[in-house]
Short mmCIF file of C-alpha atoms and ligand atoms in Angstrom, two decimals:
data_model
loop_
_atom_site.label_atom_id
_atom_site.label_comp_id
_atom_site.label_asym_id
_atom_site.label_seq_id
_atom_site.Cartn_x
_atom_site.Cartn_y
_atom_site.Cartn_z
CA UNK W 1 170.65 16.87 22.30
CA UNK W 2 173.80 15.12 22.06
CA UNK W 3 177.12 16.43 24.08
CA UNK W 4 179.60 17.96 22.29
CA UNK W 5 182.41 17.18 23.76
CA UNK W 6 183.07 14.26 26.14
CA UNK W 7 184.03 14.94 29.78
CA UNK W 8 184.92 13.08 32.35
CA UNK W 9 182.26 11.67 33.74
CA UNK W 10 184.24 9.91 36.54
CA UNK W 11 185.24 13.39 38.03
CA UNK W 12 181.34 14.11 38.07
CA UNK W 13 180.85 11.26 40.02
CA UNK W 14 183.76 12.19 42.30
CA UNK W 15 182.40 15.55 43.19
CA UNK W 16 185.26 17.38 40.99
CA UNK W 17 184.45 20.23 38.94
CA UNK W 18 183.33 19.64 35.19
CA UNK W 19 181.88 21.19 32.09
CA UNK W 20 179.37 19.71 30.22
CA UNK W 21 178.56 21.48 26.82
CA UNK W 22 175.51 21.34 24.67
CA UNK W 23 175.35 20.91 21.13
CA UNK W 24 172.36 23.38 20.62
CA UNK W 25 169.81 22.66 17.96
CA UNK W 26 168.12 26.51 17.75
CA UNK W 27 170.28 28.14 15.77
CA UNK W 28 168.05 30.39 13.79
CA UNK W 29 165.53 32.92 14.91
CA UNK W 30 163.80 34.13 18.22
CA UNK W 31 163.78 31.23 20.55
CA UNK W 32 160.83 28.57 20.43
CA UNK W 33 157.74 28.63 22.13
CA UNK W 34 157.24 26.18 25.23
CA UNK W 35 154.58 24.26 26.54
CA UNK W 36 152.28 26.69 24.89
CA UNK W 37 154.25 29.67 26.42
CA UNK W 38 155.97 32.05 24.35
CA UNK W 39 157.07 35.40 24.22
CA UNK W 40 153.13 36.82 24.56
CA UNK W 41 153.59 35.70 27.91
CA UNK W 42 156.16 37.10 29.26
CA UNK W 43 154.86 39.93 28.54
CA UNK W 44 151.55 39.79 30.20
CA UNK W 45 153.71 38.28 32.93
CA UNK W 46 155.38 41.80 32.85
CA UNK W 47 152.28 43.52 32.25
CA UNK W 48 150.66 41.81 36.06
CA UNK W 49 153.91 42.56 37.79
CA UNK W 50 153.28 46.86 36.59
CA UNK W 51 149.45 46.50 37.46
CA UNK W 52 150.69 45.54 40.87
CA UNK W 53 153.49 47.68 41.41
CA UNK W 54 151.08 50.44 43.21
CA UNK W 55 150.28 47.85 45.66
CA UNK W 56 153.94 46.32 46.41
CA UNK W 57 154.92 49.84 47.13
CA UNK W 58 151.98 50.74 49.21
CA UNK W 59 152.77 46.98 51.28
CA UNK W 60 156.24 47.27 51.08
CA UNK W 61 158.23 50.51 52.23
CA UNK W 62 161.25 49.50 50.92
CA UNK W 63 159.65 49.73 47.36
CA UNK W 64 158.66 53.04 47.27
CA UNK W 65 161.90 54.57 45.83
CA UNK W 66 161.06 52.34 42.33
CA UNK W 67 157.12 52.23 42.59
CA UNK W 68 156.99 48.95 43.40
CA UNK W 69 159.23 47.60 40.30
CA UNK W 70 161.26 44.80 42.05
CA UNK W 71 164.47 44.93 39.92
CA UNK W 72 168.26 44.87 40.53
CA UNK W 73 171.51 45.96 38.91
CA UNK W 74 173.65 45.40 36.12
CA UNK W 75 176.85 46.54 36.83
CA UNK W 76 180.47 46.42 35.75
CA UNK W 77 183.12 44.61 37.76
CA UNK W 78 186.72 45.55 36.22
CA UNK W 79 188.46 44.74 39.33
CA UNK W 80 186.55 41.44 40.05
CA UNK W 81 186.65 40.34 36.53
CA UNK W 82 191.12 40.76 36.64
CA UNK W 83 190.66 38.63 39.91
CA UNK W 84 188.86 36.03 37.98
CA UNK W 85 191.61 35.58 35.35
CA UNK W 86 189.28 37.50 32.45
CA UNK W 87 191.39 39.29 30.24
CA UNK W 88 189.63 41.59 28.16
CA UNK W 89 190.39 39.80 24.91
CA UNK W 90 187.66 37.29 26.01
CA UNK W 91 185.08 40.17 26.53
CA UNK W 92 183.34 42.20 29.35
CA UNK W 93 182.64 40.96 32.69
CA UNK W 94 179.27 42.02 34.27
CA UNK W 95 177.43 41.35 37.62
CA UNK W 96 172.97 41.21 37.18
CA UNK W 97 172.50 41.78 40.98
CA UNK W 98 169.72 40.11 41.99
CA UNK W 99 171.70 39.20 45.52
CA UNK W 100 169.72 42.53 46.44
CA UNK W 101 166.83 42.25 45.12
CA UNK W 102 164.24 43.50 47.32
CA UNK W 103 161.41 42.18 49.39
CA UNK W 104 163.00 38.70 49.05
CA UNK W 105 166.53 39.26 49.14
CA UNK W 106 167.27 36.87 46.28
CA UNK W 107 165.93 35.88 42.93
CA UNK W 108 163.06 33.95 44.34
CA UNK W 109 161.90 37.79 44.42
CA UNK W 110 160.66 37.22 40.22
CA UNK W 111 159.03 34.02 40.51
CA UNK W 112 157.88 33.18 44.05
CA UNK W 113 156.09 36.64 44.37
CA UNK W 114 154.84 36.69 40.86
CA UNK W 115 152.87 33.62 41.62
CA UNK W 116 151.53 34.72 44.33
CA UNK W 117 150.22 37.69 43.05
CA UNK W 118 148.69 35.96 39.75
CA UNK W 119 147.02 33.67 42.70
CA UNK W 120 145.94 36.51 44.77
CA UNK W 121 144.64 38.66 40.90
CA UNK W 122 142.45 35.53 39.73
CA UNK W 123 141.21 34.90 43.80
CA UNK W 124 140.25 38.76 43.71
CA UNK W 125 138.49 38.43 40.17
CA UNK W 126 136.53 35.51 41.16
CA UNK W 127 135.02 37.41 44.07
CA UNK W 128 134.24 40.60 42.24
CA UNK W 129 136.89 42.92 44.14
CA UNK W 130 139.58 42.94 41.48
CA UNK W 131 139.13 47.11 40.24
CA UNK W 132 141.47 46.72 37.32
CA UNK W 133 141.90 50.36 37.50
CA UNK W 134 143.92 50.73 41.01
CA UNK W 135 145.07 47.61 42.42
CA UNK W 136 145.92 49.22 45.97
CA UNK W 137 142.52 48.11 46.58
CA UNK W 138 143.66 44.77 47.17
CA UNK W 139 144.94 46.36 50.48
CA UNK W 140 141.35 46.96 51.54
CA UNK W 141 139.51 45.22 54.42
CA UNK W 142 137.10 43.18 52.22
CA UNK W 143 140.29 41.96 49.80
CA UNK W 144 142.15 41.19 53.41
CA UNK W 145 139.48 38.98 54.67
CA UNK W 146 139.12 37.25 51.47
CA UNK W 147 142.85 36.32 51.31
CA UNK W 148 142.48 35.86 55.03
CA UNK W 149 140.14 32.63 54.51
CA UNK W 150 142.85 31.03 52.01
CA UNK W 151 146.43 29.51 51.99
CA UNK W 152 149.71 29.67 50.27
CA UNK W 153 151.74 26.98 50.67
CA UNK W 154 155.30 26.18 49.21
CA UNK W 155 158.32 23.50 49.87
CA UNK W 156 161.66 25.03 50.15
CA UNK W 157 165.19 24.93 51.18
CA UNK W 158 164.72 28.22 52.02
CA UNK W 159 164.95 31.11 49.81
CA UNK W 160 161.93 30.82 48.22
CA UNK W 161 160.09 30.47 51.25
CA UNK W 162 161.37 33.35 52.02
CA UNK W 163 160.03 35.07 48.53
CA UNK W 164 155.95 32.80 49.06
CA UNK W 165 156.13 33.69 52.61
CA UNK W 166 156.38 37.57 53.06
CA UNK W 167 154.74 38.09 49.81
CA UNK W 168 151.92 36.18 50.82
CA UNK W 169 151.75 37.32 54.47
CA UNK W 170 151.57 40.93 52.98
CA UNK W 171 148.81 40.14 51.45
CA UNK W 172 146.74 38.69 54.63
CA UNK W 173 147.13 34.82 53.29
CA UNK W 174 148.08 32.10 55.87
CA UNK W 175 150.88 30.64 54.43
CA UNK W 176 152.76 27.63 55.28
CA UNK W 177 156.07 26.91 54.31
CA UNK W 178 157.59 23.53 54.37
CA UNK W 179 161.51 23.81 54.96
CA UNK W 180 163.65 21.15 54.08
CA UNK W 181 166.80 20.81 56.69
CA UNK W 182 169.06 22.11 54.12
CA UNK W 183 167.42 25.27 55.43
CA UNK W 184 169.76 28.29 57.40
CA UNK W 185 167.84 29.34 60.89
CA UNK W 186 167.56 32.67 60.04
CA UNK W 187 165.41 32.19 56.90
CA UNK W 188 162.70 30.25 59.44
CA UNK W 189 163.05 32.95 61.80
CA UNK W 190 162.42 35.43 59.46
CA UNK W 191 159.42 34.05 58.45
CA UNK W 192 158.45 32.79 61.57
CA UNK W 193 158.83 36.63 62.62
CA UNK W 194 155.92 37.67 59.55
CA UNK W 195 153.25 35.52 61.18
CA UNK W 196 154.18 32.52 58.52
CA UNK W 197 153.67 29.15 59.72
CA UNK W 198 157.45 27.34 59.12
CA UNK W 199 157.49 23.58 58.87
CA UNK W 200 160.41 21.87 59.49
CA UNK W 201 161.09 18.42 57.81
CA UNK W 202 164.23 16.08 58.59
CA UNK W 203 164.55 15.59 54.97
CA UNK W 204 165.99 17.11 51.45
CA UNK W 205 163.83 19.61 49.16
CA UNK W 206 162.45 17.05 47.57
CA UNK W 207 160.80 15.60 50.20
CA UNK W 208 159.52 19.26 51.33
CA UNK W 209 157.99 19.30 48.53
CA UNK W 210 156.25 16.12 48.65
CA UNK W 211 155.00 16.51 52.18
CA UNK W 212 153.96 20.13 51.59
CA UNK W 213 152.18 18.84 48.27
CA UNK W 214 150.36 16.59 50.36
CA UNK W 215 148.85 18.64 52.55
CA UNK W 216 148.11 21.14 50.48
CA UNK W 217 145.80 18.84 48.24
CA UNK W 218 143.81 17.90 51.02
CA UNK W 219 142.53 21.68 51.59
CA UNK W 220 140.49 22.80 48.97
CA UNK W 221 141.37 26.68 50.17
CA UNK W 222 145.06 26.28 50.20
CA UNK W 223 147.30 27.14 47.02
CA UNK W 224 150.37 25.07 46.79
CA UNK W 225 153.28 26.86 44.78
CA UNK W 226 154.78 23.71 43.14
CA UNK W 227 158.58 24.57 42.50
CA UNK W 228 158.87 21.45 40.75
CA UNK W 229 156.07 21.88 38.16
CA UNK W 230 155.01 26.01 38.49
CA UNK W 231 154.38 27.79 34.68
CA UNK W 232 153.76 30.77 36.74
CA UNK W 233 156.90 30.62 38.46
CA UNK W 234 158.96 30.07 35.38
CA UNK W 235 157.34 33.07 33.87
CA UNK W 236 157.88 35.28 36.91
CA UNK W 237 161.60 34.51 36.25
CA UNK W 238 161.48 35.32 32.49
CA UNK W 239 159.59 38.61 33.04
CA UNK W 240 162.68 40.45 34.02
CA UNK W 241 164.42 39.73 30.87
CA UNK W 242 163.04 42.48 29.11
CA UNK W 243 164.51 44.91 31.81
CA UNK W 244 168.00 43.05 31.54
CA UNK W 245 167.92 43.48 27.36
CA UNK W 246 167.26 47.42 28.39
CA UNK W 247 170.14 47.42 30.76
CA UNK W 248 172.54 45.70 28.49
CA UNK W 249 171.42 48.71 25.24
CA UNK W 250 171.75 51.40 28.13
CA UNK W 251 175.41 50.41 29.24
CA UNK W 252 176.05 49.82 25.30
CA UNK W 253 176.57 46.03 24.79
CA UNK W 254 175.50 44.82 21.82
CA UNK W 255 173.99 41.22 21.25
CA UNK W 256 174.51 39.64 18.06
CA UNK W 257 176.22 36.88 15.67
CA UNK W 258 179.81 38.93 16.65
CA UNK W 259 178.66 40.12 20.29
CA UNK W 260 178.26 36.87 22.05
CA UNK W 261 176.38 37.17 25.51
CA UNK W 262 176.96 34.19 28.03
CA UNK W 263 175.20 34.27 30.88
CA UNK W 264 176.31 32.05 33.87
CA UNK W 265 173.26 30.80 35.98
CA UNK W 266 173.79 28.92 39.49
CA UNK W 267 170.45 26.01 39.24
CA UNK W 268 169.26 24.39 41.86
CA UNK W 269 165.66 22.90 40.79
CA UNK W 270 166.18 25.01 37.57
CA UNK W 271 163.15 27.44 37.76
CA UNK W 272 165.00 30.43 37.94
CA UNK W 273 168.00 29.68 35.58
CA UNK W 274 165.41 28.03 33.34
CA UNK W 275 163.10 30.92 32.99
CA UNK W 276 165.63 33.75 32.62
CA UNK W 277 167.08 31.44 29.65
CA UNK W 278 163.81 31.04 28.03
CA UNK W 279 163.28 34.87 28.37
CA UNK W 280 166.32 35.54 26.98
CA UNK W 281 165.95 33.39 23.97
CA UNK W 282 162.63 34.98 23.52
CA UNK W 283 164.77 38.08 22.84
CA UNK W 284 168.33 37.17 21.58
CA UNK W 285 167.84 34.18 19.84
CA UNK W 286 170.89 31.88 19.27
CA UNK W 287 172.76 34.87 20.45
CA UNK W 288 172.20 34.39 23.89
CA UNK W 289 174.01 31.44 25.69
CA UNK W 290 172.73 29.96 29.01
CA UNK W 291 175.44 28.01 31.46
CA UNK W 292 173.80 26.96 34.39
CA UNK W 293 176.45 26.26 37.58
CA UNK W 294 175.48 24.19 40.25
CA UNK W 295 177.86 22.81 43.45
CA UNK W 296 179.53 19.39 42.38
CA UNK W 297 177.81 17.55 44.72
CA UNK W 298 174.53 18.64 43.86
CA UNK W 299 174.37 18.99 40.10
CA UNK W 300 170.93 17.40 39.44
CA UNK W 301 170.31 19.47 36.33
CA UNK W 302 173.30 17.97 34.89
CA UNK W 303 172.46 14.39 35.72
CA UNK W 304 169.44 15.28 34.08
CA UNK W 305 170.63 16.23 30.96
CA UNK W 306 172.70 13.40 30.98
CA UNK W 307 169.87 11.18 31.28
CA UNK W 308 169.15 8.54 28.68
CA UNK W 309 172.73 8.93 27.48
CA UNK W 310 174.31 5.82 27.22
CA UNK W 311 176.34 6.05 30.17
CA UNK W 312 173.02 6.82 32.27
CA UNK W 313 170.62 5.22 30.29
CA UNK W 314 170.12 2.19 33.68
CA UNK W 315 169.08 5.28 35.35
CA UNK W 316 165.48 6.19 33.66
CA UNK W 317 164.22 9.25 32.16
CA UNK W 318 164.33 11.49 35.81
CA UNK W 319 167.46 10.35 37.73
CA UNK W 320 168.30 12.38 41.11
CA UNK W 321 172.05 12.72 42.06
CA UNK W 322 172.14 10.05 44.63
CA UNK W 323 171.64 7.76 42.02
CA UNK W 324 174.92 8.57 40.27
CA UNK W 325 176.71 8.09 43.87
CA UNK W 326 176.87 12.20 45.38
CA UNK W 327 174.94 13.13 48.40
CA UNK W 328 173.85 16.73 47.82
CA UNK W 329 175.67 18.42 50.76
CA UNK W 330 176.65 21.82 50.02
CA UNK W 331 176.64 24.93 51.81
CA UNK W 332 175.03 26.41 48.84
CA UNK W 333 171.51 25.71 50.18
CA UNK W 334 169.53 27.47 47.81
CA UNK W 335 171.36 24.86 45.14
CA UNK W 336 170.80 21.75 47.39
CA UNK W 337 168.48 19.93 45.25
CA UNK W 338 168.45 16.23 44.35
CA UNK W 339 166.67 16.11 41.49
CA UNK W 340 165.91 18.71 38.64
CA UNK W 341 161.96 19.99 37.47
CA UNK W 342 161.37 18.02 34.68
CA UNK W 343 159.37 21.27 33.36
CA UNK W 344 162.76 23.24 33.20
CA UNK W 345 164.65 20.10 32.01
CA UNK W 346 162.46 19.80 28.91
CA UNK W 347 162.00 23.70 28.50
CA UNK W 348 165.84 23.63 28.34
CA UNK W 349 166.93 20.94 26.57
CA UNK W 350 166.59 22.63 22.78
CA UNK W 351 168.05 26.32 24.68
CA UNK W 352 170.68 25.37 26.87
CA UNK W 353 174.44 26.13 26.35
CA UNK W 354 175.79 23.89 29.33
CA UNK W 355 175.84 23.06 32.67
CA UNK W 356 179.40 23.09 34.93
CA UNK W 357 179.78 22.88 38.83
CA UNK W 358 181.64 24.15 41.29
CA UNK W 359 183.05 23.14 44.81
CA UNK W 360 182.03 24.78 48.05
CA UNK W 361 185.28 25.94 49.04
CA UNK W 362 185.25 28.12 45.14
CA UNK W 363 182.15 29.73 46.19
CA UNK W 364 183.57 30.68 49.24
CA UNK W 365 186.25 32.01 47.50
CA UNK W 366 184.50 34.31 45.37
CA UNK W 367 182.16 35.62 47.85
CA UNK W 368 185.28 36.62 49.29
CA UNK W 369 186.43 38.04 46.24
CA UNK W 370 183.30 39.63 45.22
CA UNK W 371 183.01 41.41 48.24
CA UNK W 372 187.28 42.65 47.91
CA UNK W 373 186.72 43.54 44.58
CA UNK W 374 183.39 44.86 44.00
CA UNK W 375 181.67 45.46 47.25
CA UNK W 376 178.89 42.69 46.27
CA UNK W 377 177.55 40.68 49.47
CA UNK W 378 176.34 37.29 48.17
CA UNK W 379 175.39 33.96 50.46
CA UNK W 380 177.27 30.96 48.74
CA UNK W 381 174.65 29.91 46.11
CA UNK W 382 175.07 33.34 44.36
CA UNK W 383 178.88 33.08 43.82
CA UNK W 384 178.43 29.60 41.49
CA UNK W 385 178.43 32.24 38.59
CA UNK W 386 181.32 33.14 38.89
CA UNK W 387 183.47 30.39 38.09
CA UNK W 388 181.33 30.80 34.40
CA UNK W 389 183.96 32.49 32.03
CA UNK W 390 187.22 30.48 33.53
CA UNK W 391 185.07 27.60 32.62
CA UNK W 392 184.06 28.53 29.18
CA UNK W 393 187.49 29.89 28.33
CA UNK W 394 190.29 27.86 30.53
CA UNK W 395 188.52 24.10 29.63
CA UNK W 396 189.06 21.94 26.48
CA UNK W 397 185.19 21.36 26.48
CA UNK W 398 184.56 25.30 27.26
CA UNK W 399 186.84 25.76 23.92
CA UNK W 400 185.48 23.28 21.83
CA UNK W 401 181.83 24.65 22.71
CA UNK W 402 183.22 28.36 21.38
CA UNK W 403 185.15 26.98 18.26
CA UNK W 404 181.79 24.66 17.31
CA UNK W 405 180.05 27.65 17.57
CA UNK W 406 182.03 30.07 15.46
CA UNK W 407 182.55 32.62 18.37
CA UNK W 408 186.26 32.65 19.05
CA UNK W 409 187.02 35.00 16.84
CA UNK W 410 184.28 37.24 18.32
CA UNK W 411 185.46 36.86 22.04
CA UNK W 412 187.02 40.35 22.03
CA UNK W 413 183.28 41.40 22.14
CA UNK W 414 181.53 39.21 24.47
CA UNK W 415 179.48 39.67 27.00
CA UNK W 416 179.31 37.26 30.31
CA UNK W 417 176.81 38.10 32.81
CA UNK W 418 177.70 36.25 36.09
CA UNK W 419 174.33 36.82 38.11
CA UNK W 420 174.43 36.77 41.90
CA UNK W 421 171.00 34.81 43.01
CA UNK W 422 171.01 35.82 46.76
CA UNK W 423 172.32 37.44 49.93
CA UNK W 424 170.68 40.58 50.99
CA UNK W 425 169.48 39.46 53.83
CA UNK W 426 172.45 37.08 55.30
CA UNK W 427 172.55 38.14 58.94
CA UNK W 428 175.94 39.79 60.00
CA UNK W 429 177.07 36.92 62.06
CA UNK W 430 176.68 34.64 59.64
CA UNK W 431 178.20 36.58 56.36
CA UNK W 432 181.15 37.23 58.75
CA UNK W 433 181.93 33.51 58.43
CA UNK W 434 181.38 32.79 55.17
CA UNK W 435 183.65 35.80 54.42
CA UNK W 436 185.97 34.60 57.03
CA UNK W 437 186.05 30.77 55.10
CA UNK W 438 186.36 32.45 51.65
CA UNK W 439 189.63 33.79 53.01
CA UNK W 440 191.09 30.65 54.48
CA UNK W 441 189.92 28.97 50.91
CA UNK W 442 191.54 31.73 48.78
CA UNK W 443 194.80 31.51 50.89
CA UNK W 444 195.12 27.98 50.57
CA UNK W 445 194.08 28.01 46.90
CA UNK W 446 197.19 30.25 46.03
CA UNK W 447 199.48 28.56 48.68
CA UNK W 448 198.69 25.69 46.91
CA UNK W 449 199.45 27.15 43.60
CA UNK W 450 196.91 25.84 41.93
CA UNK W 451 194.58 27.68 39.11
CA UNK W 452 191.91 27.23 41.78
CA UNK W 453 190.53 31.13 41.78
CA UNK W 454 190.62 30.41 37.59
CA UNK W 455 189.27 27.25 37.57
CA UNK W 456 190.59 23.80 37.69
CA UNK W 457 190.47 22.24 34.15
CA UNK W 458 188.09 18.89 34.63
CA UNK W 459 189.75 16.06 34.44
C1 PLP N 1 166.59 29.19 44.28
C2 PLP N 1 167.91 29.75 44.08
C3 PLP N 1 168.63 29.51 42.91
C4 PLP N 1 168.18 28.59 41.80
O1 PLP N 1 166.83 28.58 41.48
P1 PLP N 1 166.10 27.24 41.05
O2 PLP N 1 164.78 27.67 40.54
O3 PLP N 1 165.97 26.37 42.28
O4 PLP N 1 166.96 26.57 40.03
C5 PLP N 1 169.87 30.09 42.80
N1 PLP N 1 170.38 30.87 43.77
C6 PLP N 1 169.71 31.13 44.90
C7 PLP N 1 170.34 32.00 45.94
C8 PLP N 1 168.46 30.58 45.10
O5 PLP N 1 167.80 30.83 46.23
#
């Protein structure tokens, strides 16, 4: 994949916001099949999620309303999408609310939980108590004690913890989950609250991981959920694209050659971004285009796909960002990750539409705005999406990627889907002061004049 248009890769090294666009190579027919996964499997990811539904809403109270479906929103945002400098000529703004997703309170809510269920479906089957007619006897005492003798574990910087933890812990696992110290207090205390064992390591995600990978391997019993390398995981994520495509007919937006849809992704590993792309292309083809937004001083997916280019080739094939000189502090801790899944990086590389990032004080910002405008309460990572469209249309690279791609004349009739990851469960306290900050940064932004709500061009 070569890049279409050069940016500046001395701002990415400064920490200052950028947009890298692809040049994509699938531009003809459904999207390709990956690693041996195609479309046939996200559905029968779909399919496991409805033969457990009875369950999740026998476990989970909160999931009796929608009989155990765990899906979220797609809604429109006129107000929000004036704030954010979208004028209607460059198409419809809407929000895929997965900030509210039940159970898990963020997107981790697809993936985590679908892998632990596929764990906890093949665990059953092996032991003969899998009745393929009514799952809500995995609830029973026999299932219980089964899943009572094994483990789930999972590294995390938090959220998807979260998702392995209570899903697991419903269930009657153990499970252990390995926090890196990018991870909030009240996500351990959460957990901590469930009966799940929290581990706390000094260290970044990646070294989580590692340590929870470790440990995990030496316990024949235990189950480690491997974020960095998890087909089930990935699939979990594309499994709710079918719903989305049903959403998008229902509120009457068309996706075709002359109804772009652009869907703005905040990455942090790339699981989640990664498998709702390959979902979509599954569905919409070349008609679908994936950004994926991560916090300037964590954009490891970007570094990624910028590895082996000339200007990173002294790198290797899997450089993290310390190694291009940023130190992956951000407040957006479900984003704080040094290094990108190679799965997602090669799943990607033929689908992807581009990758742009975004400082902390701009996701402050538009949580602030989100929750002004549109009553939406997101935690930090969730508002990287937002800074999608002024990126796409107020850039030289974000222009260059439309005009290459024949869709500026069809702008009128786009479709960008900014979709908020996380933030459900944010404690009062602390969504108080990240609504407070967003304040402080939107005041200064406009003292300041600058197009910082709009989006700062890159260089
Ligand atoms: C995990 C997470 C993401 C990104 O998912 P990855 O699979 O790590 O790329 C985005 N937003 C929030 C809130 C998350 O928790």
């Amino acid at each position: 994949m070569t890049t279409l248009h050069s940016f500046s890769l001395s701002a990415l090294q400064a920490g200052r916001p950028v947009l890298w666009a692809a040049s994509r190579t699938t531009d003809g027919g459904a999207g390709p099949a990956f690693n041996g996964i195609s479309s046939a499997d996200v559905s029968a990811t779909a399919d496991r999620l409805t033969r457990f539904a009875p369950l999740l809403a026998l476990l989970f109270p909160e999931l009796e309303a929608s009989a155990g479906r765990i899906e979220s929103q797609l809604v429109v945002v006129p107000q929000l999408q004036q704030a954010l400098g979208l004028t209607a000529d460059n198409g419809l703004l809407m929000v895929k609310g997965d900030h509210a997703l039940p159970v898990a309170g963020s997107i981790k809510a697809r993936g985590g939980i679908h892998e632990v269920l596929e764990h906890a479906e093949a665990l059953a089957r092996r032991h003969g108590l899998l009745d393929a007619a009514d799952y809500r006897t995995l609830a029973s005492p026999e299932a219980r004690a089964l899943f009572a003798a094994h483990r789930v574990a999972v590294g995390s910087t938090g959220n998807l913890g979260l998702a392995i933890g209570v899903m697991a812990s419903a269930l009657g696992f153990q499970a252990v989950v390995h926090m890196s110290a990018d991870a909030k207090q009240w996500k351990k205390d959460r957990l901590r609250k469930r009966g799940v064992e929290v581990v706390e390591h000094a260290g970044d995600y990646e070294e989580a991981v590692a340590a929870g990978r470790a440990v995990a391997e030496a316990d024949p019993a235990c189950h480690f959920v491997d974020d960095e390398q998890s087909l089930s995981l990935l699939l979990g994520y594309a499994a709710g694209t079918p719903h989305l495509a049903r959403q998008l007919a229902d509120a009457g937006r068309a996706v075709d050659a002359e109804h772009p849809l652009f869907v703005y992704l905040p990455c942090g590993v790339g699981g989640a971004p990664g498998g709702i792309a390959f979902g979509l292309a599954q569905i919409y083809g070349p008609h679908v285009h994936c950004f994926f937004a991560e916090p300037t001083r964590s954009p490891c997916f970007l570094v990624q796909m910028l590895a082996g280019t000339p200007a990173f080739s002294h790198l290797g094939t899997h450089p993290s960002v310390y190694d291009v000189g940023l130190d992956n502090r951000t407040e957006a801790d479900g984003l704080a990750v040094p290094r990108a899944s190679d799965l997602a990086a090669r799943m990607m590389r033929p689908l992807l539409a581009g990758v742009y990032t975004v400082e902390d004080e701009t996701l402050f910002a538009h949580l602030h705005l989100a929750a002004q405008t549109a009553d939406i309460r997101i935690e930090p990572s969730a508002a990287a999406g937002f800074s999608g469209p002024g990126m796409l249309t107020g850039t030289d690279a974000g222009r260059a990627y439309l005009a290459a791609h024949g869709l500026a004349a069809h702008m009128y009739n786009a479709t960008h889907i900014a979709w908020t990851t996380g933030g459900l469960f944010v404690p009062d306290e602390e969504y108080a002061r990240f609504l407070a900050r967003g304040a402080l940064a939107s005041a200064a932004a406009s003292a300041s004049a600058s197009e910082f709500i709009n989006l700062p061009s890159p260089s």
